[in-house]
Amino acid sequence: MTTPSDHAVHIIGAGPSGLMAAETLARAGARVVVHDRMPSVGRKLLMAGRGGLNLTHTEDQPAFLARYAEAAEPISDWLEAFSPDDMTQWAQGLGQPTFVGSSGRVFPRAMKASPLLRAWLDRLNELGVEIRTRSRWTGWRDEALTFETPDGERIEHPAATVLAMGGASWPRLGSDGLWVRTLESEGVAVSPLVPANAGFDVAWSDILSERFAGQVLKPASLTFGEQTVRGEMVVTRYGVEGGAIYALSAHLRAVIAAEGSATLVVDLRPDLTEAALAERLSRPRGKDSMTNHLRKAGGLSPVAVALLREIGDIPPGFDKLAKRIKAVRLKLTGIQGLERAISTAGGVRFDAVSPSLMLTARPGVFVAGEMIDWEAPTGGYLLQASLASGVVAAQGVLGWQASQTADTSPV
């Protein structure tokens, strides 16, 4: 059936990018309807906020943009539309003051997503945005949108459309990636969806996986190829995960796909030089076991000692031992699937959209968020770009509508 919301701007997906597009459009005076197939909105945002909602990062722009690798150039335009400073001001405007952590990451003082999401939804309600849950987009019928709802099929005739349905990570929270087939059938070029910011498989011994699963190695320095990242690594039953791992995940994923495995080099004492570490280890250990000596003189945590022993016998000689501690080599044999990944790589290719994020195959239809082919490590980069893309898509809608009006105006 046709509904009273015909000719509104319809946004499909009530995650961060969709809600930001809704806010931007509503502030400009547009009628906005947001659809989400789940019973409630912002589920992935709430999940991300369980460990402290990382909004953005304070590092300088060149370093910030480098986090987006091949997508840095188009995303630089997004960040002009909605910068890290804009993100902070936006959160504060929702009554969520922020602070900068020691790593340069920006968090709301509440360290949770729920207060921010509640305030955001209240704002959208005040702006007149209509949110429909349990409303699943099923495709197009000519120029109309079709939805599956508890009351049956609904048909909408939008003034414009923003697709913000996410990638395919955490599918139980709503992002199932089924939109890929729909867009490809319309001639939209889509790169395959693959896990990003995911853990990697390591064939641990039973002792290590049973005794040390969940242990955090911090600080650690991880090197793969020419890239080195310092941060934390978490040992899991299946392998490794954590912020430092995620920062390398794109390169690790590519090499594993091409060669079947990848070797990650872990420095267990990144704050000491090899020579300084050897000098410490050369001190008499008396009656201490080697494990206790590594802990006391080497400053290694129990999980670090376990990793050291996992790759072979303790080498003789303090110089060789120091060298081993500074370069533990782990063989990664696979990546965890989309259902365990924090985010998704792949999606609508940049050559399939205009700079305003309108689909060239479908004028009047815009995309935002993880539906687009970009990825970034955790640390504020994901949320920053997602919200910024929502602003760009909304501005694109407004510009397109203005051009349509101009084209139909009498001379």
mmCIF file of C-alpha atoms in Angstrom:
data_model
loop_
_atom_site.group_PDB
_atom_site.id
_atom_site.type_symbol
_atom_site.label_atom_id
_atom_site.label_comp_id
_atom_site.label_asym_id
_atom_site.label_seq_id
_atom_site.Cartn_x
_atom_site.Cartn_y
_atom_site.Cartn_z
ATOM 1 C CA MET A 1 0.000 0.000 0.000
ATOM 2 C CA THR A 2 1.029 3.619 -0.509
ATOM 3 C CA THR A 3 1.619 5.528 2.723
ATOM 4 C CA PRO A 4 1.267 9.163 3.831
ATOM 5 C CA SER A 5 5.060 9.508 3.904
ATOM 6 C CA ASP A 6 5.329 9.501 0.106
ATOM 7 C CA HIS A 7 7.796 12.116 -1.164
ATOM 8 C CA ALA A 8 9.753 12.220 2.079
ATOM 9 C CA VAL A 9 13.440 11.344 2.039
ATOM 10 C CA HIS A 10 13.665 7.702 3.082
ATOM 11 C CA ILE A 11 16.754 6.436 4.901
ATOM 12 C CA ILE A 12 17.252 2.697 5.083
ATOM 13 C CA GLY A 13 19.332 1.730 8.089
ATOM 14 C CA ALA A 14 19.258 3.294 11.560
ATOM 15 C CA GLY A 15 22.922 2.948 12.430
ATOM 16 C CA PRO A 16 25.315 5.883 12.937
ATOM 17 C CA SER A 17 25.569 6.937 9.276
ATOM 18 C CA GLY A 18 21.816 6.656 8.674
ATOM 19 C CA LEU A 19 20.895 8.598 11.788
ATOM 20 C CA MET A 20 23.431 11.313 10.971
ATOM 21 C CA ALA A 21 22.005 11.614 7.467
ATOM 22 C CA ALA A 22 18.544 11.902 9.040
ATOM 23 C CA GLU A 23 19.661 14.664 11.399
ATOM 24 C CA THR A 24 21.389 16.630 8.640
ATOM 25 C CA LEU A 25 18.362 16.424 6.356
ATOM 26 C CA ALA A 26 15.827 17.247 9.072
ATOM 27 C CA ARG A 27 17.825 20.289 10.149
ATOM 28 C CA ALA A 28 17.599 21.478 6.543
ATOM 29 C CA GLY A 29 13.811 21.170 6.658
ATOM 30 C CA ALA A 30 13.359 17.861 4.836
ATOM 31 C CA ARG A 31 10.702 15.327 5.783
ATOM 32 C CA VAL A 32 12.597 12.197 6.815
ATOM 33 C CA VAL A 33 11.579 8.600 7.409
ATOM 34 C CA VAL A 34 14.155 6.125 8.721
ATOM 35 C CA HIS A 35 13.666 2.368 8.318
ATOM 36 C CA ASP A 36 15.418 -0.418 10.194
ATOM 37 C CA ARG A 37 14.706 -4.117 9.984
ATOM 38 C CA MET A 38 15.499 -4.693 13.678
ATOM 39 C CA PRO A 39 13.092 -4.068 16.613
ATOM 40 C CA SER A 40 15.300 -1.216 17.898
ATOM 41 C CA VAL A 41 17.882 1.118 16.413
ATOM 42 C CA GLY A 42 21.600 1.683 16.906
ATOM 43 C CA ARG A 43 22.363 -1.855 18.041
ATOM 44 C CA LYS A 44 25.868 -1.924 16.637
ATOM 45 C CA LEU A 45 26.610 1.461 18.186
ATOM 46 C CA LEU A 46 25.530 0.127 21.578
ATOM 47 C CA MET A 47 27.724 -2.952 21.131
ATOM 48 C CA ALA A 48 30.709 -0.789 20.181
ATOM 49 C CA GLY A 49 30.201 1.273 23.310
ATOM 50 C CA ARG A 50 30.428 -1.629 25.727
ATOM 51 C CA GLY A 51 34.154 -1.140 26.181
ATOM 52 C CA GLY A 52 33.995 2.658 26.075
ATOM 53 C CA LEU A 53 32.606 4.460 23.041
ATOM 54 C CA ASN A 54 35.561 5.701 20.976
ATOM 55 C CA LEU A 55 34.199 8.673 19.029
ATOM 56 C CA THR A 56 37.230 9.924 17.124
ATOM 57 C CA HIS A 57 40.963 10.623 17.445
ATOM 58 C CA THR A 58 43.048 13.756 17.953
ATOM 59 C CA GLU A 59 46.070 12.928 15.795
ATOM 60 C CA ASP A 60 47.030 15.335 13.009
ATOM 61 C CA GLN A 61 45.211 15.167 9.690
ATOM 62 C CA PRO A 62 47.909 13.428 7.573
ATOM 63 C CA ALA A 63 48.239 10.611 10.121
ATOM 64 C CA PHE A 64 44.463 10.462 10.546
ATOM 65 C CA LEU A 65 43.837 10.151 6.813
ATOM 66 C CA ALA A 66 46.564 7.521 6.439
ATOM 67 C CA ARG A 67 44.388 5.172 8.514
ATOM 68 C CA TYR A 68 42.034 4.892 5.537
ATOM 69 C CA ALA A 69 44.762 3.660 3.159
ATOM 70 C CA GLU A 70 43.531 3.620 -0.466
ATOM 71 C CA ALA A 71 40.288 5.409 0.492
ATOM 72 C CA ALA A 72 42.091 8.366 2.116
ATOM 73 C CA GLU A 73 41.453 10.779 -0.757
ATOM 74 C CA PRO A 74 37.642 10.524 -0.905
ATOM 75 C CA ILE A 75 37.366 10.277 2.876
ATOM 76 C CA SER A 76 39.354 13.495 3.226
ATOM 77 C CA ASP A 77 36.361 15.204 1.594
ATOM 78 C CA TRP A 78 34.033 13.531 4.101
ATOM 79 C CA LEU A 79 36.109 14.846 6.986
ATOM 80 C CA GLU A 80 35.884 18.361 5.588
ATOM 81 C CA ALA A 81 32.110 18.011 5.870
ATOM 82 C CA PHE A 82 32.268 16.570 9.390
ATOM 83 C CA SER A 83 35.642 16.777 11.097
ATOM 84 C CA PRO A 84 36.905 15.284 14.376
ATOM 85 C CA ASP A 85 36.288 18.714 15.961
ATOM 86 C CA ASP A 86 32.747 18.630 14.603
ATOM 87 C CA MET A 87 32.314 15.183 16.161
ATOM 88 C CA THR A 88 33.334 16.472 19.591
ATOM 89 C CA GLN A 89 31.041 19.491 19.355
ATOM 90 C CA TRP A 90 28.187 17.294 18.149
ATOM 91 C CA ALA A 91 28.545 14.931 21.141
ATOM 92 C CA GLN A 92 28.745 17.850 23.555
ATOM 93 C CA GLY A 93 25.610 19.299 21.977
ATOM 94 C CA LEU A 94 23.847 16.075 22.940
ATOM 95 C CA GLY A 95 24.857 16.636 26.553
ATOM 96 C CA GLN A 96 27.789 14.227 26.330
ATOM 97 C CA PRO A 97 31.034 16.016 27.279
ATOM 98 C CA THR A 98 34.166 14.327 25.989
ATOM 99 C CA PHE A 99 37.737 13.733 27.096
ATOM 100 C CA VAL A 100 40.946 12.727 25.353
ATOM 101 C CA GLY A 101 42.615 9.530 26.530
ATOM 102 C CA SER A 102 46.353 9.003 26.824
ATOM 103 C CA SER A 103 46.425 7.434 23.342
ATOM 104 C CA GLY A 104 44.769 10.480 21.757
ATOM 105 C CA ARG A 105 41.387 8.797 21.451
ATOM 106 C CA VAL A 106 38.264 10.805 22.212
ATOM 107 C CA PHE A 107 35.543 9.351 24.450
ATOM 108 C CA PRO A 108 32.327 10.631 26.011
ATOM 109 C CA ARG A 109 32.813 11.041 29.756
ATOM 110 C CA ALA A 110 30.011 8.550 30.334
ATOM 111 C CA MET A 111 32.140 5.962 28.461
ATOM 112 C CA LYS A 112 28.908 4.454 27.141
ATOM 113 C CA ALA A 113 26.891 4.659 23.948
ATOM 114 C CA SER A 114 23.444 4.435 25.542
ATOM 115 C CA PRO A 115 23.228 8.010 26.967
ATOM 116 C CA LEU A 116 24.397 9.471 23.660
ATOM 117 C CA LEU A 117 21.983 7.336 21.627
ATOM 118 C CA ARG A 118 19.033 8.273 23.851
ATOM 119 C CA ALA A 119 19.824 11.975 23.526
ATOM 120 C CA TRP A 120 20.292 11.591 19.778
ATOM 121 C CA LEU A 121 16.935 9.873 19.308
ATOM 122 C CA ASP A 122 15.256 12.580 21.386
ATOM 123 C CA ARG A 123 16.789 15.212 19.109
ATOM 124 C CA LEU A 124 15.632 13.386 15.983
ATOM 125 C CA ASN A 125 12.147 13.146 17.405
ATOM 126 C CA GLU A 126 12.121 16.893 18.073
ATOM 127 C CA LEU A 127 13.226 17.467 14.477
ATOM 128 C CA GLY A 128 10.242 15.443 13.262
ATOM 129 C CA VAL A 129 12.160 12.403 12.016
ATOM 130 C CA GLU A 130 9.957 9.306 11.820
ATOM 131 C CA ILE A 131 11.683 6.024 12.674
ATOM 132 C CA ARG A 132 10.094 2.764 11.642
ATOM 133 C CA THR A 133 11.470 -0.443 13.106
ATOM 134 C CA ARG A 134 10.784 -3.936 11.760
ATOM 135 C CA SER A 135 10.703 -2.352 8.314
ATOM 136 C CA ARG A 136 12.908 -4.366 5.967
ATOM 137 C CA TRP A 137 13.721 -2.968 2.550
ATOM 138 C CA THR A 138 13.172 -5.571 -0.171
ATOM 139 C CA GLY A 139 14.133 -3.564 -3.245
ATOM 140 C CA TRP A 140 12.606 -1.355 -5.897
ATOM 141 C CA ARG A 141 9.392 -1.579 -7.888
ATOM 142 C CA ASP A 142 10.084 0.798 -10.739
ATOM 143 C CA GLU A 143 10.998 3.982 -8.821
ATOM 144 C CA ALA A 144 9.190 2.991 -5.611
ATOM 145 C CA LEU A 145 10.738 1.359 -2.544
ATOM 146 C CA THR A 146 9.194 -1.836 -1.189
ATOM 147 C CA PHE A 147 9.317 -2.884 2.459
ATOM 148 C CA GLU A 148 8.392 -6.011 4.365
ATOM 149 C CA THR A 149 6.675 -5.087 7.656
ATOM 150 C CA PRO A 150 4.611 -6.897 10.311
ATOM 151 C CA ASP A 151 1.539 -5.389 8.599
ATOM 152 C CA GLY A 152 2.511 -6.654 5.164
ATOM 153 C CA GLU A 153 4.199 -5.021 2.216
ATOM 154 C CA ARG A 154 4.512 -1.232 2.143
ATOM 155 C CA ILE A 155 5.349 0.813 -0.904
ATOM 156 C CA GLU A 156 6.990 4.236 -0.685
ATOM 157 C CA HIS A 157 7.608 6.848 -3.356
ATOM 158 C CA PRO A 158 10.618 8.737 -1.991
ATOM 159 C CA ALA A 159 11.799 12.199 -2.867
ATOM 160 C CA ALA A 160 15.278 10.682 -2.459
ATOM 161 C CA THR A 161 16.789 7.664 -0.735
ATOM 162 C CA VAL A 162 19.821 7.120 1.491
ATOM 163 C CA LEU A 163 21.016 3.536 1.869
ATOM 164 C CA ALA A 164 22.905 3.064 5.144
ATOM 165 C CA MET A 165 22.536 -0.642 5.887
ATOM 166 C CA GLY A 166 26.073 -1.360 7.046
ATOM 167 C CA GLY A 167 28.345 -4.120 5.839
ATOM 168 C CA ALA A 168 27.978 -7.707 6.991
ATOM 169 C CA SER A 169 29.792 -7.819 10.333
ATOM 170 C CA TRP A 170 27.806 -8.716 13.458
ATOM 171 C CA PRO A 171 24.833 -9.824 11.283
ATOM 172 C CA ARG A 172 22.756 -10.631 14.366
ATOM 173 C CA LEU A 173 22.692 -6.901 15.075
ATOM 174 C CA GLY A 174 21.146 -6.115 11.707
ATOM 175 C CA SER A 175 23.875 -5.782 9.069
ATOM 176 C CA ASP A 176 23.475 -8.933 6.989
ATOM 177 C CA GLY A 177 24.855 -7.729 3.637
ATOM 178 C CA LEU A 178 21.852 -9.024 1.671
ATOM 179 C CA TRP A 179 21.653 -5.660 -0.071
ATOM 180 C CA VAL A 180 24.646 -6.660 -2.224
ATOM 181 C CA ARG A 181 22.538 -8.793 -4.584
ATOM 182 C CA THR A 182 19.901 -6.079 -4.897
ATOM 183 C CA LEU A 183 22.416 -3.399 -5.859
ATOM 184 C CA GLU A 184 24.376 -5.664 -8.191
ATOM 185 C CA SER A 185 21.140 -6.489 -10.023
ATOM 186 C CA GLU A 186 20.808 -2.742 -10.628
ATOM 187 C CA GLY A 187 24.274 -2.549 -12.170
ATOM 188 C CA VAL A 188 26.052 -1.171 -9.103
ATOM 189 C CA ALA A 189 29.683 -2.294 -8.800
ATOM 190 C CA VAL A 190 30.260 -3.893 -5.374
ATOM 191 C CA SER A 191 33.530 -5.293 -4.041
ATOM 192 C CA PRO A 192 33.107 -8.540 -2.041
ATOM 193 C CA LEU A 193 32.394 -8.031 1.663
ATOM 194 C CA VAL A 194 35.189 -9.381 3.855
ATOM 195 C CA PRO A 195 35.952 -9.130 7.592
ATOM 196 C CA ALA A 196 37.926 -6.138 8.863
ATOM 197 C CA ASN A 197 39.119 -5.501 12.420
ATOM 198 C CA ALA A 198 38.867 -9.209 13.106
ATOM 199 C CA GLY A 199 40.956 -11.759 14.959
ATOM 200 C CA PHE A 200 43.353 -14.181 13.277
ATOM 201 C CA ASP A 201 43.856 -17.908 13.706
ATOM 202 C CA VAL A 202 46.979 -19.381 15.309
ATOM 203 C CA ALA A 203 47.502 -23.091 15.942
ATOM 204 C CA TRP A 204 48.191 -22.791 19.684
ATOM 205 C CA SER A 205 49.166 -25.693 21.862
ATOM 206 C CA ASP A 206 46.458 -26.929 24.239
ATOM 207 C CA ILE A 207 48.396 -25.528 27.196
ATOM 208 C CA LEU A 208 48.517 -22.011 25.822
ATOM 209 C CA SER A 209 44.915 -21.891 24.578
ATOM 210 C CA GLU A 210 43.527 -23.305 27.834
ATOM 211 C CA ARG A 211 45.650 -21.374 30.322
ATOM 212 C CA PHE A 212 46.084 -18.024 28.619
ATOM 213 C CA ALA A 213 42.976 -17.406 26.512
ATOM 214 C CA GLY A 214 41.765 -13.891 27.269
ATOM 215 C CA GLN A 215 45.152 -12.645 28.481
ATOM 216 C CA VAL A 216 46.279 -9.275 27.166
ATOM 217 C CA LEU A 217 49.818 -8.659 25.985
ATOM 218 C CA LYS A 218 50.509 -4.985 26.613
ATOM 219 C CA PRO A 219 52.549 -3.157 25.632
ATOM 220 C CA ALA A 220 53.603 -5.037 22.544
ATOM 221 C CA SER A 221 55.009 -4.006 19.206
ATOM 222 C CA LEU A 222 53.749 -5.911 16.174
ATOM 223 C CA THR A 223 55.483 -5.881 12.809
ATOM 224 C CA PHE A 224 54.234 -7.178 9.502
ATOM 225 C CA GLY A 225 56.223 -6.317 6.416
ATOM 226 C CA GLU A 226 57.274 -2.687 6.690
ATOM 227 C CA GLN A 227 54.483 -1.721 9.074
ATOM 228 C CA THR A 228 54.954 -1.672 12.856
ATOM 229 C CA VAL A 229 52.180 -0.972 15.348
ATOM 230 C CA ARG A 230 52.441 -0.596 19.094
ATOM 231 C CA GLY A 231 49.439 -1.439 21.227
ATOM 232 C CA GLU A 232 47.747 -4.428 22.782
ATOM 233 C CA MET A 233 47.283 -7.977 21.567
ATOM 234 C CA VAL A 234 44.828 -10.406 23.135
ATOM 235 C CA VAL A 235 45.465 -14.149 23.126
ATOM 236 C CA THR A 236 42.292 -16.108 22.376
ATOM 237 C CA ARG A 237 41.483 -19.787 22.051
ATOM 238 C CA TYR A 238 41.527 -19.476 18.277
ATOM 239 C CA GLY A 239 44.481 -17.087 17.939
ATOM 240 C CA VAL A 240 44.961 -13.352 18.448
ATOM 241 C CA GLU A 241 42.918 -10.154 18.346
ATOM 242 C CA GLY A 242 43.083 -6.614 19.759
ATOM 243 C CA GLY A 243 43.790 -3.069 18.676
ATOM 244 C CA ALA A 244 47.319 -3.642 17.379
ATOM 245 C CA ILE A 245 46.134 -6.666 15.395
ATOM 246 C CA TYR A 246 43.262 -4.691 13.873
ATOM 247 C CA ALA A 247 45.636 -1.973 12.710
ATOM 248 C CA LEU A 248 47.431 -4.583 10.593
ATOM 249 C CA SER A 249 44.397 -6.621 9.593
ATOM 250 C CA ALA A 250 44.015 -5.355 6.010
ATOM 251 C CA HIS A 251 47.567 -6.378 5.062
ATOM 252 C CA LEU A 252 47.435 -9.622 7.021
ATOM 253 C CA ARG A 253 44.105 -10.551 5.413
ATOM 254 C CA ALA A 254 45.445 -9.916 1.908
ATOM 255 C CA VAL A 255 48.594 -12.006 2.391
ATOM 256 C CA ILE A 256 46.721 -14.897 3.990
ATOM 257 C CA ALA A 257 44.238 -14.886 1.107
ATOM 258 C CA ALA A 258 47.079 -14.981 -1.418
ATOM 259 C CA GLU A 259 49.572 -17.273 0.344
ATOM 260 C CA GLY A 260 47.593 -19.212 2.943
ATOM 261 C CA SER A 261 49.425 -17.804 5.970
ATOM 262 C CA ALA A 262 51.264 -14.741 7.247
ATOM 263 C CA THR A 263 54.079 -14.364 9.774
ATOM 264 C CA LEU A 264 53.609 -11.705 12.422
ATOM 265 C CA VAL A 265 56.655 -10.564 14.412
ATOM 266 C CA VAL A 266 55.941 -9.633 18.039
ATOM 267 C CA ASP A 267 58.315 -7.619 20.204
ATOM 268 C CA LEU A 268 57.522 -8.610 23.796
ATOM 269 C CA ARG A 269 59.601 -5.763 25.290
ATOM 270 C CA PRO A 270 59.253 -2.801 22.913
ATOM 271 C CA ASP A 271 60.439 -0.353 25.562
ATOM 272 C CA LEU A 272 63.922 -1.953 25.765
ATOM 273 C CA THR A 273 66.668 -2.286 23.195
ATOM 274 C CA GLU A 274 67.999 -5.740 22.468
ATOM 275 C CA ALA A 275 71.298 -4.867 24.155
ATOM 276 C CA ALA A 276 69.609 -3.512 27.288
ATOM 277 C CA LEU A 277 67.421 -6.595 27.511
ATOM 278 C CA ALA A 278 70.418 -8.927 27.124
ATOM 279 C CA GLU A 279 72.204 -7.064 29.920
ATOM 280 C CA ARG A 280 69.239 -7.544 32.256
ATOM 281 C CA LEU A 281 68.926 -11.222 31.397
ATOM 282 C CA SER A 282 72.648 -11.769 32.079
ATOM 283 C CA ARG A 283 72.209 -10.950 35.752
ATOM 284 C CA PRO A 284 72.579 -13.978 38.064
ATOM 285 C CA ARG A 285 69.251 -15.715 38.594
ATOM 286 C CA GLY A 286 70.266 -17.682 41.689
ATOM 287 C CA LYS A 287 67.637 -20.258 42.542
ATOM 288 C CA ASP A 288 64.971 -18.722 40.326
ATOM 289 C CA SER A 289 63.552 -20.872 37.571
ATOM 290 C CA MET A 290 63.961 -19.618 34.032
ATOM 291 C CA THR A 291 60.302 -18.572 34.044
ATOM 292 C CA ASN A 292 60.799 -16.474 37.175
ATOM 293 C CA HIS A 293 64.014 -15.047 35.771
ATOM 294 C CA LEU A 294 62.230 -13.998 32.589
ATOM 295 C CA ARG A 295 59.550 -12.392 34.713
ATOM 296 C CA LYS A 296 61.884 -10.592 37.136
ATOM 297 C CA ALA A 297 64.892 -9.703 35.019
ATOM 298 C CA GLY A 298 63.235 -9.650 31.630
ATOM 299 C CA GLY A 299 60.050 -7.976 32.793
ATOM 300 C CA LEU A 300 57.879 -10.460 30.899
ATOM 301 C CA SER A 301 54.298 -11.166 31.925
ATOM 302 C CA PRO A 302 53.134 -14.798 32.240
ATOM 303 C CA VAL A 303 51.416 -14.652 28.854
ATOM 304 C CA ALA A 304 54.570 -13.209 27.280
ATOM 305 C CA VAL A 305 56.629 -16.062 28.694
ATOM 306 C CA ALA A 306 54.041 -18.504 27.360
ATOM 307 C CA LEU A 307 54.306 -17.000 23.878
ATOM 308 C CA LEU A 308 58.074 -17.188 24.059
ATOM 309 C CA ARG A 309 57.953 -20.879 24.961
ATOM 310 C CA GLU A 310 55.224 -21.579 22.407
ATOM 311 C CA ILE A 311 57.523 -21.044 19.444
ATOM 312 C CA GLY A 312 60.325 -23.289 20.679
ATOM 313 C CA ASP A 313 62.856 -24.019 23.381
ATOM 314 C CA ILE A 314 64.442 -21.113 25.236
ATOM 315 C CA PRO A 315 67.628 -20.390 23.264
ATOM 316 C CA PRO A 316 71.010 -20.607 25.036
ATOM 317 C CA GLY A 317 72.903 -17.383 25.599
ATOM 318 C CA PHE A 318 71.474 -14.093 26.733
ATOM 319 C CA ASP A 319 72.047 -12.373 23.404
ATOM 320 C CA LYS A 320 70.068 -15.019 21.534
ATOM 321 C CA LEU A 321 67.357 -14.990 24.189
ATOM 322 C CA ALA A 322 67.037 -11.208 23.955
ATOM 323 C CA LYS A 323 66.834 -11.466 20.189
ATOM 324 C CA ARG A 324 64.041 -14.052 20.472
ATOM 325 C CA ILE A 325 62.068 -11.909 22.949
ATOM 326 C CA LYS A 326 62.339 -8.949 20.606
ATOM 327 C CA ALA A 327 61.105 -10.968 17.614
ATOM 328 C CA VAL A 328 58.631 -13.744 18.436
ATOM 329 C CA ARG A 329 57.337 -15.038 15.108
ATOM 330 C CA LEU A 330 53.695 -16.137 15.005
ATOM 331 C CA LYS A 331 52.199 -17.930 12.022
ATOM 332 C CA LEU A 332 48.675 -16.706 11.300
ATOM 333 C CA THR A 333 46.691 -19.178 9.213
ATOM 334 C CA GLY A 334 43.296 -17.527 8.772
ATOM 335 C CA ILE A 335 40.968 -14.700 9.731
ATOM 336 C CA GLN A 336 37.793 -14.946 11.750
ATOM 337 C CA GLY A 337 34.545 -14.663 9.818
ATOM 338 C CA LEU A 338 32.189 -11.750 9.343
ATOM 339 C CA GLU A 339 30.033 -12.859 12.250
ATOM 340 C CA ARG A 340 32.933 -12.111 14.630
ATOM 341 C CA ALA A 341 34.411 -9.092 12.842
ATOM 342 C CA ILE A 342 34.043 -5.578 14.212
ATOM 343 C CA SER A 343 33.628 -4.083 10.747
ATOM 344 C CA THR A 344 33.524 -4.899 7.049
ATOM 345 C CA ALA A 345 35.789 -4.162 4.119
ATOM 346 C CA GLY A 346 34.416 -4.134 0.593
ATOM 347 C CA GLY A 347 31.096 -2.714 -0.528
ATOM 348 C CA VAL A 348 29.916 -0.192 -3.091
ATOM 349 C CA ARG A 349 32.959 0.900 -5.051
ATOM 350 C CA PHE A 350 33.895 4.564 -5.186
ATOM 351 C CA ASP A 351 33.711 4.489 -8.983
ATOM 352 C CA ALA A 352 30.033 3.546 -8.638
ATOM 353 C CA VAL A 353 29.142 6.772 -6.787
ATOM 354 C CA SER A 354 29.543 10.481 -7.334
ATOM 355 C CA PRO A 355 31.544 12.593 -4.855
ATOM 356 C CA SER A 356 28.193 13.324 -3.165
ATOM 357 C CA LEU A 357 27.757 9.526 -2.746
ATOM 358 C CA MET A 358 24.895 9.191 -5.235
ATOM 359 C CA LEU A 359 24.738 5.909 -7.143
ATOM 360 C CA THR A 360 25.458 6.567 -10.819
ATOM 361 C CA ALA A 361 23.197 3.623 -11.668
ATOM 362 C CA ARG A 362 20.321 5.020 -9.585
ATOM 363 C CA PRO A 363 19.976 8.842 -9.559
ATOM 364 C CA GLY A 364 18.428 10.073 -6.336
ATOM 365 C CA VAL A 365 19.777 7.113 -4.351
ATOM 366 C CA PHE A 366 22.726 7.790 -2.040
ATOM 367 C CA VAL A 367 24.848 5.458 0.106
ATOM 368 C CA ALA A 368 26.647 5.987 3.408
ATOM 369 C CA GLY A 369 28.678 4.188 6.051
ATOM 370 C CA GLU A 370 30.071 0.682 5.784
ATOM 371 C CA MET A 371 28.108 -0.023 2.619
ATOM 372 C CA ILE A 372 30.922 1.800 0.814
ATOM 373 C CA ASP A 373 34.260 0.136 0.025
ATOM 374 C CA TRP A 374 36.535 1.523 2.747
ATOM 375 C CA GLU A 375 37.938 0.280 6.017
ATOM 376 C CA ALA A 376 39.859 1.643 8.978
ATOM 377 C CA PRO A 377 41.246 0.337 12.258
ATOM 378 C CA THR A 378 39.479 0.839 15.538
ATOM 379 C CA GLY A 379 40.452 3.907 17.528
ATOM 380 C CA GLY A 380 37.749 6.370 16.472
ATOM 381 C CA TYR A 381 38.398 6.163 12.746
ATOM 382 C CA LEU A 382 35.426 3.905 11.981
ATOM 383 C CA LEU A 383 32.778 5.984 13.717
ATOM 384 C CA GLN A 384 34.225 9.279 12.507
ATOM 385 C CA ALA A 385 34.084 8.294 8.844
ATOM 386 C CA SER A 386 30.687 6.619 9.198
ATOM 387 C CA LEU A 387 29.047 9.748 10.607
ATOM 388 C CA ALA A 388 30.897 11.979 8.147
ATOM 389 C CA SER A 389 29.624 9.900 5.228
ATOM 390 C CA GLY A 390 26.078 10.359 6.541
ATOM 391 C CA VAL A 391 26.566 14.128 6.432
ATOM 392 C CA VAL A 392 27.972 13.953 2.882
ATOM 393 C CA ALA A 393 25.121 11.748 1.648
ATOM 394 C CA ALA A 394 22.542 14.082 3.209
ATOM 395 C CA GLN A 395 24.191 17.132 1.667
ATOM 396 C CA GLY A 396 24.194 15.228 -1.614
ATOM 397 C CA VAL A 397 20.443 14.687 -1.325
ATOM 398 C CA LEU A 398 19.854 18.381 -0.697
ATOM 399 C CA GLY A 399 22.042 19.384 -3.630
ATOM 400 C CA TRP A 400 20.384 16.883 -5.959
ATOM 401 C CA GLN A 401 16.912 18.021 -4.949
ATOM 402 C CA ALA A 402 17.905 21.634 -5.565
ATOM 403 C CA SER A 403 19.194 20.736 -9.030
ATOM 404 C CA GLN A 404 15.983 18.856 -9.828
ATOM 405 C CA THR A 405 13.935 21.876 -8.817
ATOM 406 C CA ALA A 406 16.090 24.157 -10.936
ATOM 407 C CA ASP A 407 15.725 21.861 -13.947
ATOM 408 C CA THR A 408 11.937 21.947 -13.736
ATOM 409 C CA SER A 409 11.571 25.665 -13.041
ATOM 410 C CA PRO A 410 10.120 27.772 -15.901
ATOM 411 C CA VAL A 411 12.643 29.895 -17.755
#
